[in-house]
Each structure stands twice: as C-alpha cells, then as structure tokens.
Amino acid sequence: MDASELLNHLNGGALDARIEEIYTLTGEGRDTVRERLVDLVAHFADEFPGLSAALFTAAGRTEMGGNHTDHQHGQVLAGSVSLDMIACGGPDRSGVIRVRSVGYPEVVVALDDLEPRASEYGTSASLVRGVARALTDRGYELGGAALCVFSNVPGGSGLSSSAAYEILIGVALNHLFCSDQLSAVELAQIGQFAENVFFGKPSGLMDQMACSVGGVVHIDFADPSAPTLSRVDVDLAAAGHVLCIIDSGADHADLTDEYAAITNEMGAVAACLGAEYLSEVDPAAFWSRLGEVRQLTGDRAVLRAVHFFEDNARVAQQASALAEGRFDDFLGMVTSSGISSAGHLQNLYAVSQPAQQAVGVTIALAQKLLGGRGAVRVHGGGFAGTVQAYVPVDLATDFEAGINAVLGDNACQILSIRPVGGAVIAG
C-alpha cells in the first residue's frame, strides 16, 4: 500500500488490534504508539515520496539471567521490552538500501558491494551491509529499498540498540524481498553475523534472540546453529514488582575491547581444558586443575570462568522460579548474579577508566532506595550503560524519583515485557 493508505489505516483505527497485540497496550498507551507510527509514516512520505510503505518493529531487550554466558554457548534468560525501533519503508528496485534514522547520518549500501569494510566497523552502515550479505548468501535477491527509522531504544544504554537495529533491518528486508520466509531465530543469527563480521564486535547471540523472538525466553546456546528456546510466562505485576532500567550516565558504546577481553579470557580457560567454549567444560575438571589453569591464563580469566559456571547454572533455576511463581527466589538469584558479576566477572567499570564507576554508584544508590527489598544488578555487557532493578510496586514512584534526583530526569525507566520481538506491523 502507499503511505497515504497506510496513514488512513492508522488514523481510522484499523491497526489498533495489531498495535495491542504487539505492545500489549490499550487506551492512551495504544494511542501513543499509533501517533508515533503516524509520525513515522508521514516522515517516510516526505523523505521518499511515491514509494509503497510497510511498517516494522524490533524490540529492545533486557537480560534477566546469564550475564556474559551466551558467547560461551551457555544459557540465558532474556526478555523483549516496551522500548523499540520502528521503520517505515518499501522497495525501490534501485540496487541500493537507504536508511534514514532520525538523529543519525543516512546509511547507503550498494547491493553490488557487500564485503566487510574495516572503515565501517562500529557503524550502522556495517550492520545494514552485513544483514544484506547474509540474505544474499542464503539465495535471496534484494532489489534495493528505502527505510525511515524512529527509535526510543537509547544508544549505548545496555538495551541492545544495535541488536534491535539488526533485527529491524532483517525483518524489513525479509518482508520486502524474502516473502517473510526467515524465522525469528534465523533473523537473530543473521543479526549476530552482521555484528560479528561486519560491525566488528564479538557478541554472543542473546541480544539478537531476545530482540527478535519476543516475550521472556530461556535459551540454551549449546548448539548456536539451533539454539533451544523455552518461553517463560512472567507477570511482574502479579508478583508485585516493576522492571526498572537505570541509565548510569556512562556510555558503553566504545568499550568493544573490554567486552572482547571477557570473551578471550573465558576462551583461554576453555582452551586450557581442551575445549573451545566454557559450556563444554566440566566445572569439576576446572576446579581440580585450578592451579594449572591459573598459571596459564591468569587470575582474572580464572575468576571470569568462575562467574560463567555459577551464572550459567543459575539460569535454569531462575527460569523455573519464574515459571513456578517463586518470585522471591528469582529475586535472590538476581542478587547473586549481580554479586558474581561485580566480584568475579568484573564488569562494573573499565580498567582503562578506573575513575569512571557510574555503574557501581548507580547500584549503590538503587540498593539504598530499595532498603533490602527487590533486587538490583548490572545490566547487559556492563562497564558502563545501565543497571536493572526489580522494584516493589509500592516503592516504584519514590524509587524513580530518587534515581532521577541524582542521575537526571528520565534516568530511571519503568518498562514492561512485550510478547512480540521483531514483527511486521502492517504492509
């Protein structure tokens, strides 16, 4: 359909049911989403007049269990959240993919040049190029497209803006050129390929899976080509808590070397024990050879391996606690995970910037405001970025105000889990 027809559908309420299905919002919340979509379509019509238009979304994600376990083919518990990226776009058969994201430079990728470029590492262009390359490698013929993107997933926030972007581009191209044949899992794998090979970041698969699949999922990456997924029903409201993501005020966008060091050091321990990934190592063998492993890999690598073994085992226990309604047990394990991340994984601050410890300060502030209730821990990759807190409903207003009074307006965001990750909204 053209943009004017899509606008008529939106303004007339024809897409309200679809919005409610994706965002689990009604009333004013649904209307706010609709208005945001209307603004996007109108923007697309101005930027690319005459093209057909479809609407797409990809969710941000929150990591609920398993901190830095995915890249070692371990287990994670993750959920898609109510912040997302949306795109409006259509095919133009130009041989070029154009992406205009509000607040960012235009991305232009020619489909006859899909080799990785070192000069593009760390850029949005690399992700578009990588996703397009993965689709052509699978035998799909891309013909060029124009997309406009709006996002309320803050960059460098620990909510996986890069993974959401990869999934958004994948969902759009999958719809425009692949007849929606690729599954959510395949789109996640494509996103990881783009991030690893083209963006230059050695990420695991958790971020992309959570952004793509939706809801809360327990994922086992023992075979990353065919990860095992189990959905976990979670009702935070029924448990009397809200999920808060707190911006510590320090950007984690330029910390690739710190993240790579975790991957490399865990890999070194695995190699020392005859494996490629720590998930393949028997923890008993690790402990029985601790002296040898420590001598060959160093103390920090050993401690990071300890974190992996503990946090990886904790994931299944957290999933079971949520599924069985044992929310207090889940909160206790969130706290334990946070302690392990701080003491063993050591991802609260970058050793290259020891004076910058915004994450640690944010955790201390949240603990003070919680007064022994709820739970708080580092969120996502760490070193900067965000902190995650589960806050009792009766404390939520004061907690949010207390965080914002110190860290600035909107530093604390109360989010919800949404059941849909990457999706076509209309078109």
Coordinates of C-alpha atoms in Angstrom, one line a residue:
M1 CA 0.0 0.0 0.0
D2 CA 1.1 3.6 -0.4
A3 CA 1.9 5.9 2.5
S4 CA -1.5 7.7 2.3
E5 CA -3.4 4.5 2.5
L6 CA -1.3 3.4 5.5
L7 CA -1.9 6.7 7.2
N8 CA -5.7 6.2 6.7
H9 CA -5.5 2.7 8.2
L10 CA -3.6 4.1 11.3
N11 CA -5.8 7.2 11.8
G12 CA -9.0 5.2 11.3
G13 CA -8.0 2.6 13.9
A14 CA -7.7 -0.3 11.5
L15 CA -4.3 -1.2 13.0
D16 CA -5.3 -0.8 16.7
A17 CA -5.7 -4.5 17.2
R18 CA -2.3 -5.2 15.8
I19 CA -0.8 -2.5 18.0
E20 CA -2.4 -4.0 21.0
E21 CA -1.2 -7.5 20.1
I22 CA 2.4 -6.4 19.8
Y23 CA 2.7 -3.8 22.6
T24 CA 0.0 -5.2 25.0
L25 CA -1.3 -1.6 25.4
T26 CA -4.8 -0.3 25.2
G27 CA -6.4 3.1 25.6
E28 CA -3.9 6.0 26.0
G29 CA -0.9 3.7 25.7
R30 CA -2.1 2.3 22.4
D31 CA -3.0 5.8 21.1
T32 CA 0.5 7.0 21.9
V33 CA 2.0 4.1 19.8
R34 CA -0.4 4.9 17.0
E35 CA 0.6 8.6 17.0
R36 CA 4.3 7.6 16.9
L37 CA 3.6 5.3 13.9
V38 CA 1.6 8.1 12.1
D39 CA 4.5 10.5 12.5
L40 CA 6.9 7.9 11.1
V41 CA 4.8 7.2 8.0
A42 CA 4.3 10.9 7.4
H43 CA 8.0 11.4 7.7
F44 CA 8.7 8.5 5.2
A45 CA 6.2 10.0 2.7
D46 CA 8.1 13.3 2.9
E47 CA 11.5 11.6 2.6
F48 CA 10.7 9.1 -0.1
P49 CA 7.5 10.3 -2.0
G50 CA 5.8 7.8 -4.2
L51 CA 7.1 4.6 -2.7
S52 CA 4.9 1.9 -1.2
A53 CA 5.1 1.7 2.6
A54 CA 5.1 -1.0 5.2
L55 CA 5.7 -0.8 9.0
F56 CA 8.1 -2.8 11.0
T57 CA 9.2 -3.1 14.7
A58 CA 12.0 -4.6 16.7
A59 CA 12.1 -4.6 20.5
G60 CA 14.9 -3.6 22.8
R61 CA 15.9 -6.4 25.2
T62 CA 16.6 -6.9 28.9
E63 CA 18.9 -9.6 30.2
M64 CA 17.2 -11.3 33.1
G65 CA 19.7 -14.2 33.8
G66 CA 23.1 -15.2 32.4
N67 CA 25.5 -12.3 32.3
H68 CA 28.1 -12.9 29.6
T69 CA 27.2 -16.6 29.2
D70 CA 25.9 -16.6 25.6
H71 CA 29.2 -16.2 23.9
Q72 CA 30.4 -19.3 25.7
H73 CA 27.5 -21.2 24.3
G74 CA 25.8 -21.2 27.7
Q75 CA 22.3 -20.4 28.8
V76 CA 20.4 -17.1 29.2
L77 CA 17.1 -15.7 30.3
A78 CA 16.1 -12.7 28.4
G79 CA 13.0 -10.6 27.5
S80 CA 11.9 -8.1 24.9
V81 CA 10.8 -4.8 26.4
S82 CA 8.4 -2.0 25.6
L83 CA 11.1 0.3 24.1
D84 CA 11.6 -0.4 20.4
M85 CA 12.7 0.7 17.0
I86 CA 10.2 1.2 14.2
A87 CA 10.7 1.5 10.5
C88 CA 8.6 2.5 7.5
G89 CA 9.8 1.5 4.1
G90 CA 9.3 -0.1 0.8
P91 CA 11.2 -1.4 -2.2
D92 CA 12.5 0.9 -4.9
R93 CA 14.5 -1.5 -7.1
S94 CA 17.4 0.9 -7.1
G95 CA 20.1 -1.6 -6.1
V96 CA 20.8 0.4 -3.0
I97 CA 19.5 0.2 0.5
R98 CA 18.9 3.7 2.1
V99 CA 18.2 4.0 5.8
R100 CA 17.4 7.4 7.3
S101 CA 17.3 7.2 11.1
V102 CA 16.3 10.4 12.9
G103 CA 19.3 11.9 14.6
Y104 CA 21.8 9.8 12.6
P105 CA 23.6 10.2 9.2
E106 CA 21.9 8.5 6.3
V107 CA 23.1 5.0 5.5
V108 CA 23.6 4.0 1.9
V109 CA 24.6 0.5 1.0
A110 CA 25.0 -0.7 -2.6
L111 CA 23.9 -4.3 -3.1
D112 CA 26.7 -5.0 -5.5
D113 CA 29.3 -4.3 -2.8
L114 CA 28.6 -6.5 0.3
E115 CA 32.1 -7.2 1.5
P116 CA 33.0 -6.2 5.1
R117 CA 34.8 -2.8 5.3
A118 CA 37.2 -2.1 8.2
S119 CA 36.4 1.6 7.7
E120 CA 32.8 0.8 8.7
Y121 CA 33.4 -1.1 11.9
G122 CA 31.2 0.1 14.6
T123 CA 28.7 1.9 12.3
S124 CA 25.1 1.4 11.3
A125 CA 26.2 1.0 7.7
S126 CA 28.1 -2.1 8.6
L127 CA 25.0 -3.7 10.1
V128 CA 22.9 -3.0 7.0
R129 CA 25.6 -4.3 4.8
G130 CA 26.0 -7.4 7.0
V131 CA 22.3 -8.2 7.1
A132 CA 22.1 -7.8 3.3
R133 CA 25.1 -10.0 2.7
A134 CA 23.6 -12.8 4.9
L135 CA 20.3 -12.7 2.9
T136 CA 22.1 -12.8 -0.4
D137 CA 24.2 -15.7 0.9
R138 CA 21.0 -17.6 1.5
G139 CA 20.0 -17.1 -2.1
Y140 CA 17.6 -14.2 -1.8
E141 CA 17.6 -11.5 -4.4
L142 CA 17.5 -8.0 -2.9
G143 CA 16.4 -5.1 -5.2
G144 CA 17.0 -2.0 -3.1
A145 CA 14.8 -0.3 -0.6
A146 CA 14.3 2.9 1.3
L147 CA 13.6 3.0 5.1
C148 CA 13.0 5.6 7.7
V149 CA 13.6 4.7 11.3
F150 CA 12.5 6.1 14.6
S151 CA 13.9 4.7 17.9
N152 CA 13.2 5.1 21.6
V153 CA 15.9 2.5 22.5
P154 CA 18.7 4.7 23.7
G155 CA 22.1 4.0 22.0
G156 CA 24.8 2.8 24.4
S157 CA 22.1 2.0 27.0
G158 CA 22.5 -1.7 27.5
L159 CA 19.1 -2.3 26.0
S160 CA 20.7 -3.6 22.8
S161 CA 20.1 -0.8 20.3
S162 CA 22.5 -2.4 17.9
A163 CA 20.7 -5.8 18.0
A164 CA 17.3 -4.1 17.7
Y165 CA 18.6 -2.3 14.6
E166 CA 19.9 -5.5 13.1
I167 CA 16.6 -7.3 13.7
L168 CA 14.6 -4.3 12.4
I169 CA 16.6 -4.3 9.1
G170 CA 16.3 -8.1 8.9
V171 CA 12.5 -8.0 9.4
A172 CA 12.1 -5.3 6.8
L173 CA 14.2 -7.0 4.1
N174 CA 12.7 -10.4 5.0
H175 CA 9.3 -8.9 4.3
L176 CA 10.1 -6.9 1.2
F177 CA 12.3 -9.4 -0.6
C178 CA 12.0 -12.9 1.1
S179 CA 8.3 -13.3 1.5
D180 CA 8.7 -13.5 5.3
Q181 CA 10.3 -16.9 5.0
L182 CA 13.0 -16.4 7.6
S183 CA 12.1 -17.3 11.1
A184 CA 12.8 -15.1 14.2
V185 CA 15.7 -17.4 15.1
E186 CA 17.2 -17.2 11.6
L187 CA 16.9 -13.4 11.7
A188 CA 18.7 -13.4 15.1
Q189 CA 21.5 -15.5 13.6
I190 CA 21.8 -13.1 10.7
G191 CA 22.0 -10.1 13.1
Q192 CA 24.8 -11.8 15.0
F193 CA 26.7 -12.5 11.8
A194 CA 26.4 -8.8 10.9
E195 CA 27.6 -7.7 14.3
N196 CA 30.5 -10.2 14.5
V197 CA 31.8 -10.0 10.9
F198 CA 30.8 -6.5 9.7
F199 CA 30.4 -4.4 12.8
G200 CA 33.5 -5.9 14.5
K201 CA 32.0 -6.8 17.9
P202 CA 32.4 -10.4 19.1
S203 CA 28.9 -10.6 20.6
G204 CA 27.0 -13.7 21.5
L205 CA 23.5 -14.4 20.3
M206 CA 21.4 -13.5 23.3
D207 CA 20.7 -9.9 22.3
Q208 CA 19.5 -10.7 18.8
M209 CA 17.4 -13.6 20.0
A210 CA 15.6 -11.5 22.7
C211 CA 15.0 -8.6 20.3
S212 CA 13.7 -11.0 17.6
V213 CA 11.7 -13.7 19.4
G214 CA 9.8 -11.6 22.0
G215 CA 8.5 -12.3 25.5
V216 CA 10.7 -13.9 28.1
V217 CA 12.7 -16.8 26.8
H218 CA 15.1 -19.3 28.3
I219 CA 17.7 -20.0 25.6
D220 CA 20.4 -22.7 25.6
F221 CA 23.1 -22.0 23.1
A222 CA 24.9 -25.3 23.3
D223 CA 24.4 -25.6 19.6
P224 CA 24.2 -21.9 18.4
S225 CA 23.1 -23.0 14.9
A226 CA 20.0 -24.5 16.5
P227 CA 19.5 -22.9 20.0
T228 CA 16.9 -24.4 22.3
L229 CA 14.2 -22.0 23.3
S230 CA 11.6 -22.2 26.0
R231 CA 9.1 -19.5 26.7
V232 CA 8.6 -18.5 30.3
D233 CA 5.3 -16.9 31.4
V234 CA 6.1 -13.9 33.5
D235 CA 3.6 -11.5 35.1
L236 CA 5.6 -8.9 37.0
A237 CA 2.5 -7.0 38.1
A238 CA 1.1 -10.1 39.7
A239 CA 4.4 -10.6 41.5
G240 CA 4.0 -7.0 42.9
H241 CA 7.1 -5.6 41.1
V242 CA 8.0 -3.4 38.2
L243 CA 11.1 -3.7 36.0
C244 CA 13.3 -0.6 36.0
I245 CA 16.3 0.1 33.7
I246 CA 18.5 2.8 35.0
D247 CA 20.9 4.8 32.8
S248 CA 24.1 5.2 34.8
G249 CA 25.1 8.2 32.7
A250 CA 28.2 6.5 31.2
D251 CA 28.0 5.4 27.6
H252 CA 29.2 1.9 26.8
A253 CA 29.2 2.3 23.1
D254 CA 33.1 2.4 22.8
L255 CA 34.0 -0.4 25.1
T256 CA 34.4 -3.2 22.5
D257 CA 37.9 -4.1 23.8
E258 CA 36.6 -4.6 27.3
Y259 CA 33.9 -6.9 26.0
A260 CA 36.3 -8.8 23.8
A261 CA 38.6 -9.3 26.8
I262 CA 35.9 -11.2 28.6
T263 CA 35.3 -13.5 25.6
N264 CA 39.0 -14.0 25.0
E265 CA 39.8 -14.8 28.7
M266 CA 36.9 -17.2 29.1
G267 CA 38.0 -18.8 25.8
A268 CA 41.6 -19.1 27.1
V269 CA 40.4 -21.0 30.2
A270 CA 38.3 -23.3 27.9
A271 CA 41.3 -24.0 25.7
C272 CA 43.4 -24.8 28.7
L273 CA 40.9 -27.5 29.5
G274 CA 40.7 -28.9 25.9
A275 CA 37.5 -27.1 24.9
E276 CA 36.6 -24.2 22.7
Y277 CA 33.8 -22.8 24.9
L278 CA 33.3 -22.9 28.7
S279 CA 29.9 -24.6 28.3
E280 CA 31.9 -27.7 27.1
V281 CA 34.0 -27.8 30.3
D282 CA 33.0 -29.9 33.3
P283 CA 33.2 -27.4 36.3
A284 CA 34.7 -30.2 38.4
A285 CA 37.6 -30.5 35.9
F286 CA 38.2 -26.8 36.1
W287 CA 38.4 -26.8 39.9
S288 CA 40.6 -29.9 40.0
R289 CA 43.1 -28.2 37.7
L290 CA 42.7 -24.7 39.1
G291 CA 46.4 -24.1 39.8
E292 CA 47.4 -25.1 36.3
V293 CA 44.6 -23.0 34.7
R294 CA 45.5 -20.0 36.9
Q295 CA 49.2 -20.2 35.9
L296 CA 48.4 -20.4 32.2
T297 CA 45.6 -17.9 31.9
G298 CA 45.9 -15.5 34.8
D299 CA 43.7 -14.7 37.8
R300 CA 41.2 -12.5 36.1
A301 CA 40.5 -15.2 33.5
V302 CA 40.0 -17.8 36.2
L303 CA 37.6 -15.5 38.1
R304 CA 35.6 -14.8 34.9
A305 CA 35.3 -18.6 34.4
V306 CA 34.1 -19.0 37.9
H307 CA 31.4 -16.4 37.1
F308 CA 30.4 -18.3 34.0
F309 CA 30.0 -21.6 35.8
E310 CA 27.9 -20.1 38.5
D311 CA 25.7 -17.8 36.4
N312 CA 25.2 -20.4 33.7
A313 CA 23.9 -22.9 36.3
R314 CA 21.7 -20.2 37.8
V315 CA 19.7 -19.5 34.6
A316 CA 17.7 -22.7 34.6
Q317 CA 16.9 -22.2 38.3
Q318 CA 15.7 -18.6 37.6
A319 CA 13.5 -19.8 34.7
S320 CA 12.0 -22.5 37.0
A321 CA 11.4 -20.0 39.8
L322 CA 9.5 -17.7 37.4
A323 CA 7.5 -20.5 35.8
E324 CA 6.5 -21.7 39.3
G325 CA 5.6 -18.3 40.7
R326 CA 8.5 -18.3 43.2
F327 CA 9.4 -14.6 42.6
D328 CA 11.3 -14.1 45.8
D329 CA 13.6 -17.0 44.8
F330 CA 14.1 -15.4 41.5
L331 CA 15.0 -12.0 43.1
G332 CA 17.5 -13.8 45.3
M333 CA 19.2 -15.2 42.3
V334 CA 19.2 -11.8 40.6
T335 CA 21.1 -10.5 43.6
S336 CA 23.6 -13.5 43.5
S337 CA 24.2 -12.9 39.8
G338 CA 24.9 -9.2 40.5
I339 CA 27.4 -10.1 43.2
S340 CA 29.2 -12.6 40.9
S341 CA 29.3 -10.0 38.0
A342 CA 30.9 -7.5 40.3
G343 CA 33.4 -9.8 42.1
H344 CA 34.2 -12.4 39.5
L345 CA 33.3 -11.1 36.1
Q346 CA 34.4 -7.6 37.0
N347 CA 32.3 -5.7 34.5
L348 CA 31.2 -2.8 36.7
Y349 CA 33.9 -0.5 35.3
A350 CA 36.6 -0.4 32.7
V351 CA 40.2 -0.9 33.9
S352 CA 41.2 1.7 31.3
Q353 CA 39.0 4.3 33.1
P354 CA 39.1 3.5 36.8
A355 CA 37.8 6.8 37.9
Q356 CA 34.6 6.3 36.0
Q357 CA 32.5 3.9 38.1
A358 CA 29.0 5.1 37.3
V359 CA 27.5 1.6 37.3
G360 CA 28.8 0.9 40.8
V361 CA 27.4 4.2 42.1
T362 CA 24.1 3.5 40.4
I363 CA 23.8 0.1 42.0
A364 CA 24.7 1.5 45.5
L365 CA 22.0 4.2 45.1
A366 CA 19.4 1.7 44.0
Q367 CA 20.2 -0.6 46.9
K368 CA 19.8 2.3 49.3
L369 CA 16.4 3.2 47.8
L370 CA 15.2 -0.4 47.8
G371 CA 16.1 -0.8 51.5
G372 CA 16.7 -4.5 51.3
R373 CA 13.7 -5.2 49.1
G374 CA 13.5 -6.2 45.4
A375 CA 16.8 -6.8 43.6
V376 CA 19.4 -4.8 41.5
R377 CA 22.4 -5.8 39.4
V378 CA 24.5 -4.7 36.4
H379 CA 22.6 -5.0 33.2
G380 CA 23.9 -6.4 29.9
G381 CA 27.5 -6.0 28.9
G382 CA 28.4 -3.8 31.8
F383 CA 31.4 -1.4 32.3
A384 CA 29.0 1.5 31.6
G385 CA 25.4 1.6 30.3
T386 CA 22.6 0.5 32.5
V387 CA 21.5 -1.2 35.8
Q388 CA 18.5 -3.4 36.2
A389 CA 16.2 -3.3 39.2
Y390 CA 13.1 -5.1 40.2
V391 CA 11.2 -2.7 42.4
P392 CA 8.1 -3.4 44.6
V393 CA 5.1 -1.6 43.2
D394 CA 4.6 0.4 46.4
L395 CA 8.2 1.8 46.2
A396 CA 8.2 2.4 42.4
T397 CA 7.2 6.1 42.5
D398 CA 9.7 7.1 45.2
F399 CA 12.4 4.8 43.7
E400 CA 12.0 6.5 40.3
A401 CA 12.1 10.0 41.8
G402 CA 15.2 9.1 44.0
I403 CA 17.1 7.8 41.0
N404 CA 16.2 10.8 38.8
A405 CA 17.1 13.3 41.5
V406 CA 20.7 12.0 41.4
L407 CA 21.2 10.8 37.8
G408 CA 18.9 13.2 36.0
D409 CA 15.5 13.3 34.5
N410 CA 14.4 10.0 32.9
A411 CA 17.4 8.1 34.1
C412 CA 15.0 5.6 35.5
Q413 CA 12.6 4.0 33.1
I414 CA 9.8 1.7 34.2
L415 CA 9.4 -0.9 31.4
S416 CA 7.2 -3.8 30.6
I417 CA 7.9 -7.1 28.9
R418 CA 6.2 -7.2 25.5
P419 CA 5.3 -10.6 23.9
V420 CA 6.4 -9.8 20.4
G421 CA 10.0 -9.1 19.3
G422 CA 10.6 -8.4 15.6
A423 CA 7.5 -8.1 13.6
V424 CA 5.7 -6.6 10.6
I425 CA 3.1 -4.2 11.9
A426 CA 1.4 -3.6 8.5
G427 CA 2.1 -3.8 4.8

